mmCIF file of C-alpha atoms in Angstrom:
data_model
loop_
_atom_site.group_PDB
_atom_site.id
_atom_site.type_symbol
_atom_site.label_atom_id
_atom_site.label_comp_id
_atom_site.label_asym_id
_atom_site.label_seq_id
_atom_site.Cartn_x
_atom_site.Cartn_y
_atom_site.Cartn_z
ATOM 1 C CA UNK T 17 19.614 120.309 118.571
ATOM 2 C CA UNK T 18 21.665 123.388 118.732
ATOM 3 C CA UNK T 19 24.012 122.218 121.129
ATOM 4 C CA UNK T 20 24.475 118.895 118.615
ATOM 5 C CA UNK T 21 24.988 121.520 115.638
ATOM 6 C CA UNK T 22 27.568 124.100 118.131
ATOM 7 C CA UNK T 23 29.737 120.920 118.700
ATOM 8 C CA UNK T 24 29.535 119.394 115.335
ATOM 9 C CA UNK T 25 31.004 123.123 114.463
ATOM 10 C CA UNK T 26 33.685 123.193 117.029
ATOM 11 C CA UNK T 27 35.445 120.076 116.016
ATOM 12 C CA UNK T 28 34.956 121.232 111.990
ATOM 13 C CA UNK T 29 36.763 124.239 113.128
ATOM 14 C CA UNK T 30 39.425 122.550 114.976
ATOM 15 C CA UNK T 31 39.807 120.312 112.613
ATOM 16 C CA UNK T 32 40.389 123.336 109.710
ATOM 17 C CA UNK T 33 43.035 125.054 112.476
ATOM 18 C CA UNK T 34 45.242 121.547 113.045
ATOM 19 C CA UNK T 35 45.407 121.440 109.452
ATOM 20 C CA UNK T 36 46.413 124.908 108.734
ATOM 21 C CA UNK T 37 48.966 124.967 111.233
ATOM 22 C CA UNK T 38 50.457 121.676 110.506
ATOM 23 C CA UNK T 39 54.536 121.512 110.678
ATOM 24 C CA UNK T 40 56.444 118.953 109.239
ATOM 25 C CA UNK T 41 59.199 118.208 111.635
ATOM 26 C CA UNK T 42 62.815 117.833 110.212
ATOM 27 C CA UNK T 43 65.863 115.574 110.954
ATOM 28 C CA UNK T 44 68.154 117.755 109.448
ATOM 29 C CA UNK T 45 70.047 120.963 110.305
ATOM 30 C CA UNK T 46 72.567 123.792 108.223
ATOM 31 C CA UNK T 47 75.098 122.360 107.131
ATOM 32 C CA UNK T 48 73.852 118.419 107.032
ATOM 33 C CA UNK T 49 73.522 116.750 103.845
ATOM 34 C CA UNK T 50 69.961 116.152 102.486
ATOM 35 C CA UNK T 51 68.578 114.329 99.231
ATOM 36 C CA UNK T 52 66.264 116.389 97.258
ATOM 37 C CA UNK T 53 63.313 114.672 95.221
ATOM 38 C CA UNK T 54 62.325 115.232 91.947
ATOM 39 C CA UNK T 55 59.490 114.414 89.158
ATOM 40 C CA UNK T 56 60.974 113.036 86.245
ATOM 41 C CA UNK T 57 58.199 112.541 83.591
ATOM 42 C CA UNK T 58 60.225 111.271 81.454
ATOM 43 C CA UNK T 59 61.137 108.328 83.996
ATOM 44 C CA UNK T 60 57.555 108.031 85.842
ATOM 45 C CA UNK T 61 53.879 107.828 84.284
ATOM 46 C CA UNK T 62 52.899 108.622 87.774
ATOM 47 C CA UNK T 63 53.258 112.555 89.035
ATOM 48 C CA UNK T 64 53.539 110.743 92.772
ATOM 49 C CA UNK T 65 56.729 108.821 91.955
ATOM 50 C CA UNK T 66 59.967 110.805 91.957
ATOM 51 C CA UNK T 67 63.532 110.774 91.928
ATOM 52 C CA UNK T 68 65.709 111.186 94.891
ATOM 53 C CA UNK T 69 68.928 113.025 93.775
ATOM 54 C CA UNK T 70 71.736 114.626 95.585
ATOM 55 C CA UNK T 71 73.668 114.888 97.760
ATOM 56 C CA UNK T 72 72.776 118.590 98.269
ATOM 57 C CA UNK T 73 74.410 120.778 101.339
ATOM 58 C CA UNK T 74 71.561 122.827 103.369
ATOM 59 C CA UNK T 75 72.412 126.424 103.986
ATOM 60 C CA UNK T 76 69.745 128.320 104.728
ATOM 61 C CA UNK T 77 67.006 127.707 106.507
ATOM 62 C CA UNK T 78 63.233 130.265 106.293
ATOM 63 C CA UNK T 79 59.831 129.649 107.189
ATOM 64 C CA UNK T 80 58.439 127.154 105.009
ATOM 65 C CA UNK T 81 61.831 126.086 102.735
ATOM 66 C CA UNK T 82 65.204 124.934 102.994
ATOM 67 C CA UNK T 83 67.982 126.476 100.736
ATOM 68 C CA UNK T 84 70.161 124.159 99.697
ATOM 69 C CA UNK T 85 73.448 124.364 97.445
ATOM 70 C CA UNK T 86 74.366 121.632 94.551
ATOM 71 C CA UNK T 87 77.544 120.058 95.171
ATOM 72 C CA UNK T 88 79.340 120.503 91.896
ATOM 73 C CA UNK T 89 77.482 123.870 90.808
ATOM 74 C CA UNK T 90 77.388 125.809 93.341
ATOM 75 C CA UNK T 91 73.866 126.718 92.592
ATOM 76 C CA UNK T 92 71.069 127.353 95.530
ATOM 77 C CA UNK T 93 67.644 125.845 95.198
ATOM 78 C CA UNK T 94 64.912 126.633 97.663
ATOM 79 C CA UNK T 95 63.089 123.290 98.717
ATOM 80 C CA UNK T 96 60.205 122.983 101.030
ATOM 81 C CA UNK T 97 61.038 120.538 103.544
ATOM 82 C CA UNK T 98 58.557 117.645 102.549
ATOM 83 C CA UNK T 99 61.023 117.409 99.434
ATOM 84 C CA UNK T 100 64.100 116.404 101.177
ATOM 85 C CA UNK T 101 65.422 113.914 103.523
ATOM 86 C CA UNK T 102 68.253 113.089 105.650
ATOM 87 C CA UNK T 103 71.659 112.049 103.793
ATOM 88 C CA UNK T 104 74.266 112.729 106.096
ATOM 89 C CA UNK T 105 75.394 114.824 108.635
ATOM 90 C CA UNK T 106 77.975 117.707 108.337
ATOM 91 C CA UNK T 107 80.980 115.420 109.277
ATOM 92 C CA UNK T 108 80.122 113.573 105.688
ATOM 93 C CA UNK T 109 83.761 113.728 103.825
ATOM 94 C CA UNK T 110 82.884 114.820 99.974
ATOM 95 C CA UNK T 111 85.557 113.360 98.408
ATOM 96 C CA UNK T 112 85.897 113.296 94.218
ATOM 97 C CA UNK T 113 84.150 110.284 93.817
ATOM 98 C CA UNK T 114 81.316 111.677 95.336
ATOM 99 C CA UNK T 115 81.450 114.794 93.518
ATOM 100 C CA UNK T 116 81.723 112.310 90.185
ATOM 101 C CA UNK T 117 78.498 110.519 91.544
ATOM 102 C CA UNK T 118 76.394 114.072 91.827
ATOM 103 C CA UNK T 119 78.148 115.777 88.611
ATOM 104 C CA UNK T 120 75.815 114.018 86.144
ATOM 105 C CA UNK T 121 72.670 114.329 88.136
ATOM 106 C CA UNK T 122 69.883 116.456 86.248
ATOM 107 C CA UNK T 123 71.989 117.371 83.446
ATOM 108 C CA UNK T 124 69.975 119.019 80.504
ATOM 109 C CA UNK T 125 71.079 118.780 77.178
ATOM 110 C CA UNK T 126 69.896 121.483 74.799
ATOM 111 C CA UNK T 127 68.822 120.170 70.834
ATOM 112 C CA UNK T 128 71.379 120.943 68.769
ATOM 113 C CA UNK T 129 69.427 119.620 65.195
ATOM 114 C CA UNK T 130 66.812 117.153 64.506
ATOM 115 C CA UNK T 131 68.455 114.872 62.088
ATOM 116 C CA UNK T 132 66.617 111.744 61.152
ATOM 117 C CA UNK T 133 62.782 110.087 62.444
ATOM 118 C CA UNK T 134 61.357 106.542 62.455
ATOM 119 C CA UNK T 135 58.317 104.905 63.229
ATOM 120 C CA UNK T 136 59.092 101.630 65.995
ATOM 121 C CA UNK T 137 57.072 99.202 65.516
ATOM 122 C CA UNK T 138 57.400 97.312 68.717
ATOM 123 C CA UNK T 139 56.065 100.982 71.017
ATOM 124 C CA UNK T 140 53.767 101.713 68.347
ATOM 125 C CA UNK T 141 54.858 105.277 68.231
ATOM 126 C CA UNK T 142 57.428 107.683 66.302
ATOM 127 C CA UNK T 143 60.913 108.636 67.350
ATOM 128 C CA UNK T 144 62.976 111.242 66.676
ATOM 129 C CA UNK T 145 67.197 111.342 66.059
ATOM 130 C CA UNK T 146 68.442 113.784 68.423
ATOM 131 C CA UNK T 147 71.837 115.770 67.754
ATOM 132 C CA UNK T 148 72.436 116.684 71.328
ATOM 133 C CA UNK T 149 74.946 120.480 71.652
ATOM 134 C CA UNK T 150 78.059 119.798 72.771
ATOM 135 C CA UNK T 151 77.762 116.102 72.256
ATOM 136 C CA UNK T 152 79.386 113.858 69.622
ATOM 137 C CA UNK T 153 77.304 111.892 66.465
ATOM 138 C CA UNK T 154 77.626 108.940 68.278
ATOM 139 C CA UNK T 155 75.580 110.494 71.298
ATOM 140 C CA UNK T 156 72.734 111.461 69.144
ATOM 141 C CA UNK T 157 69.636 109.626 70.330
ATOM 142 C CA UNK T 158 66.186 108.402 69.723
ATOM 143 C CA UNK T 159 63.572 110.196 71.714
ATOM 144 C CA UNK T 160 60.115 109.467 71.451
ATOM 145 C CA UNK T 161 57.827 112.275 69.537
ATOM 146 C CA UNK T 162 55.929 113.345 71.890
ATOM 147 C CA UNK T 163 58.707 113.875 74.415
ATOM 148 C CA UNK T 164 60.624 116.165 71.049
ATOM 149 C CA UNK T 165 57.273 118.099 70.645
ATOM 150 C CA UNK T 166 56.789 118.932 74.050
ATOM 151 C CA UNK T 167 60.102 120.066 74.881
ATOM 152 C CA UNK T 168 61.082 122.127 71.141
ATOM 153 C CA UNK T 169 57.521 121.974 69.627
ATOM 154 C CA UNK T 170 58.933 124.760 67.058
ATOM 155 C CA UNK T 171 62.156 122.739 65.892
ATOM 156 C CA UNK T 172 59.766 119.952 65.438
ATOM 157 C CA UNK T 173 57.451 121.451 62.959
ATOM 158 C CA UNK T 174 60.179 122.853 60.815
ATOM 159 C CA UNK T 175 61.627 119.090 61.011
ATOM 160 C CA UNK T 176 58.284 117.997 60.168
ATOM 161 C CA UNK T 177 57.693 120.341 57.363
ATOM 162 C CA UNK T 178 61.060 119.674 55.588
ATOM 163 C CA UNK T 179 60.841 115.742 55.951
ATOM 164 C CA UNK T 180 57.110 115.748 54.113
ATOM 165 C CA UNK T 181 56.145 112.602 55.904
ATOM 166 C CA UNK T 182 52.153 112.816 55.863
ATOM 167 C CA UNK T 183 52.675 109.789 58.987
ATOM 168 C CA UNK T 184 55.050 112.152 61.228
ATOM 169 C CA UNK T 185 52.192 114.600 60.876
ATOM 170 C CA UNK T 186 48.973 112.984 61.583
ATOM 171 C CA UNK T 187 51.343 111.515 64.717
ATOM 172 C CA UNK T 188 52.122 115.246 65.396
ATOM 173 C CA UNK T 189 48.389 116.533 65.290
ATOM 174 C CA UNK T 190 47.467 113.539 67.502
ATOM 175 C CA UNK T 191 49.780 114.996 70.059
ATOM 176 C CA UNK T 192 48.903 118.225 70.164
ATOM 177 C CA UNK T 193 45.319 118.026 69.623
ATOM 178 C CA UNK T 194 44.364 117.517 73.291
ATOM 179 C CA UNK T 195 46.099 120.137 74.394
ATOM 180 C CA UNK T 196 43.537 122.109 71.993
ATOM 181 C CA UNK T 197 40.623 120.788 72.911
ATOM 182 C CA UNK T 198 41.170 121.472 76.746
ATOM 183 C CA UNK T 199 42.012 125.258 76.445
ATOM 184 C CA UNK T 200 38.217 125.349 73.976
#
């Protein structure tokens, strides 16, 4: 019986080591061109689903993450390898129109001014008018409440208190009460 146990043990424990020291291998070197994913709630109900954006060029390369540099910023991001694939090689020509394809890739807008709310029918759920910075009137946009009191939960409430619609805040509490209840 002990022997039974002393084996059952050995291939737990090599089991637990081929796990630990699993690598990932790569098809991609400095200098290639790699896409690099990325969770979009907004886009995807499911955390599992992402967005493949890019191109991005891979400079750097450490232990567990590549470093790779955004084509029309300039910027460096440090990705572990599971989050990027193969694009191209180094010989890929970047030529304006594929700068113009990557320049409006994860763009954030900041919220210039909540400016008008409405309750849609059809989704069941309140919206808010958006006046994006930087952007003309006719850019402004519906987003859905939940999305505006998640991402400026303060610009919200003031909205919220100067509109006096007893509606847009029930709807607000109902968002933000299960955040409550989880951290009680």
């Amino acid at each position: 019986m002990h022997k039974a146990v002393k084996e059952v043990r050995e291939r737990q424990a090599l089991r637990y080591r081929s796990r630990r020291h699993y690598e990932q291998p790569v098809n991609f070197s400095i200098g290639d061109y790699v896409l690099r994913s990325r969770v979009d709630e907004k886009l995807h109900a499911n955390k599992l689903s992402v967005t493949w954006v890019g191109p991005y060029r891979v400079t750097g390369a450490i232990e567990y993450y590549f470093t790779v540099e955004h084509l029309v910023t300039r910027t460096s991001t440090n990705v572990h390898p599971s989050r990027l694939k193969h694009y191209a090689d180094s010989s890929l020509n970047v030529s304006a129109e594929l700068i113009d394809h990557v320049a409006p890739q994860g763009t954030l807008l900041a919220v210039e001014a909540l400016v008008d709310h409405r309750y849609n029918t059809s989704m069941k759920m309140f919206e808010i008018k958006v006046k994006w910075q930087g952007l003309e009137e006719v850019e402004d946009s519906w987003e859905p409440l939940k999305s505006i009191v998640e991402d400026v939960p303060k610009l919200m409430k003031e909205y919220a208190d100067e509109a006096k619609d007893g509606r847009l805040h029930r709807a607000m509490r109902a968002i933000l009460q299960p955040k409550n209840r989880k951290s009680s």
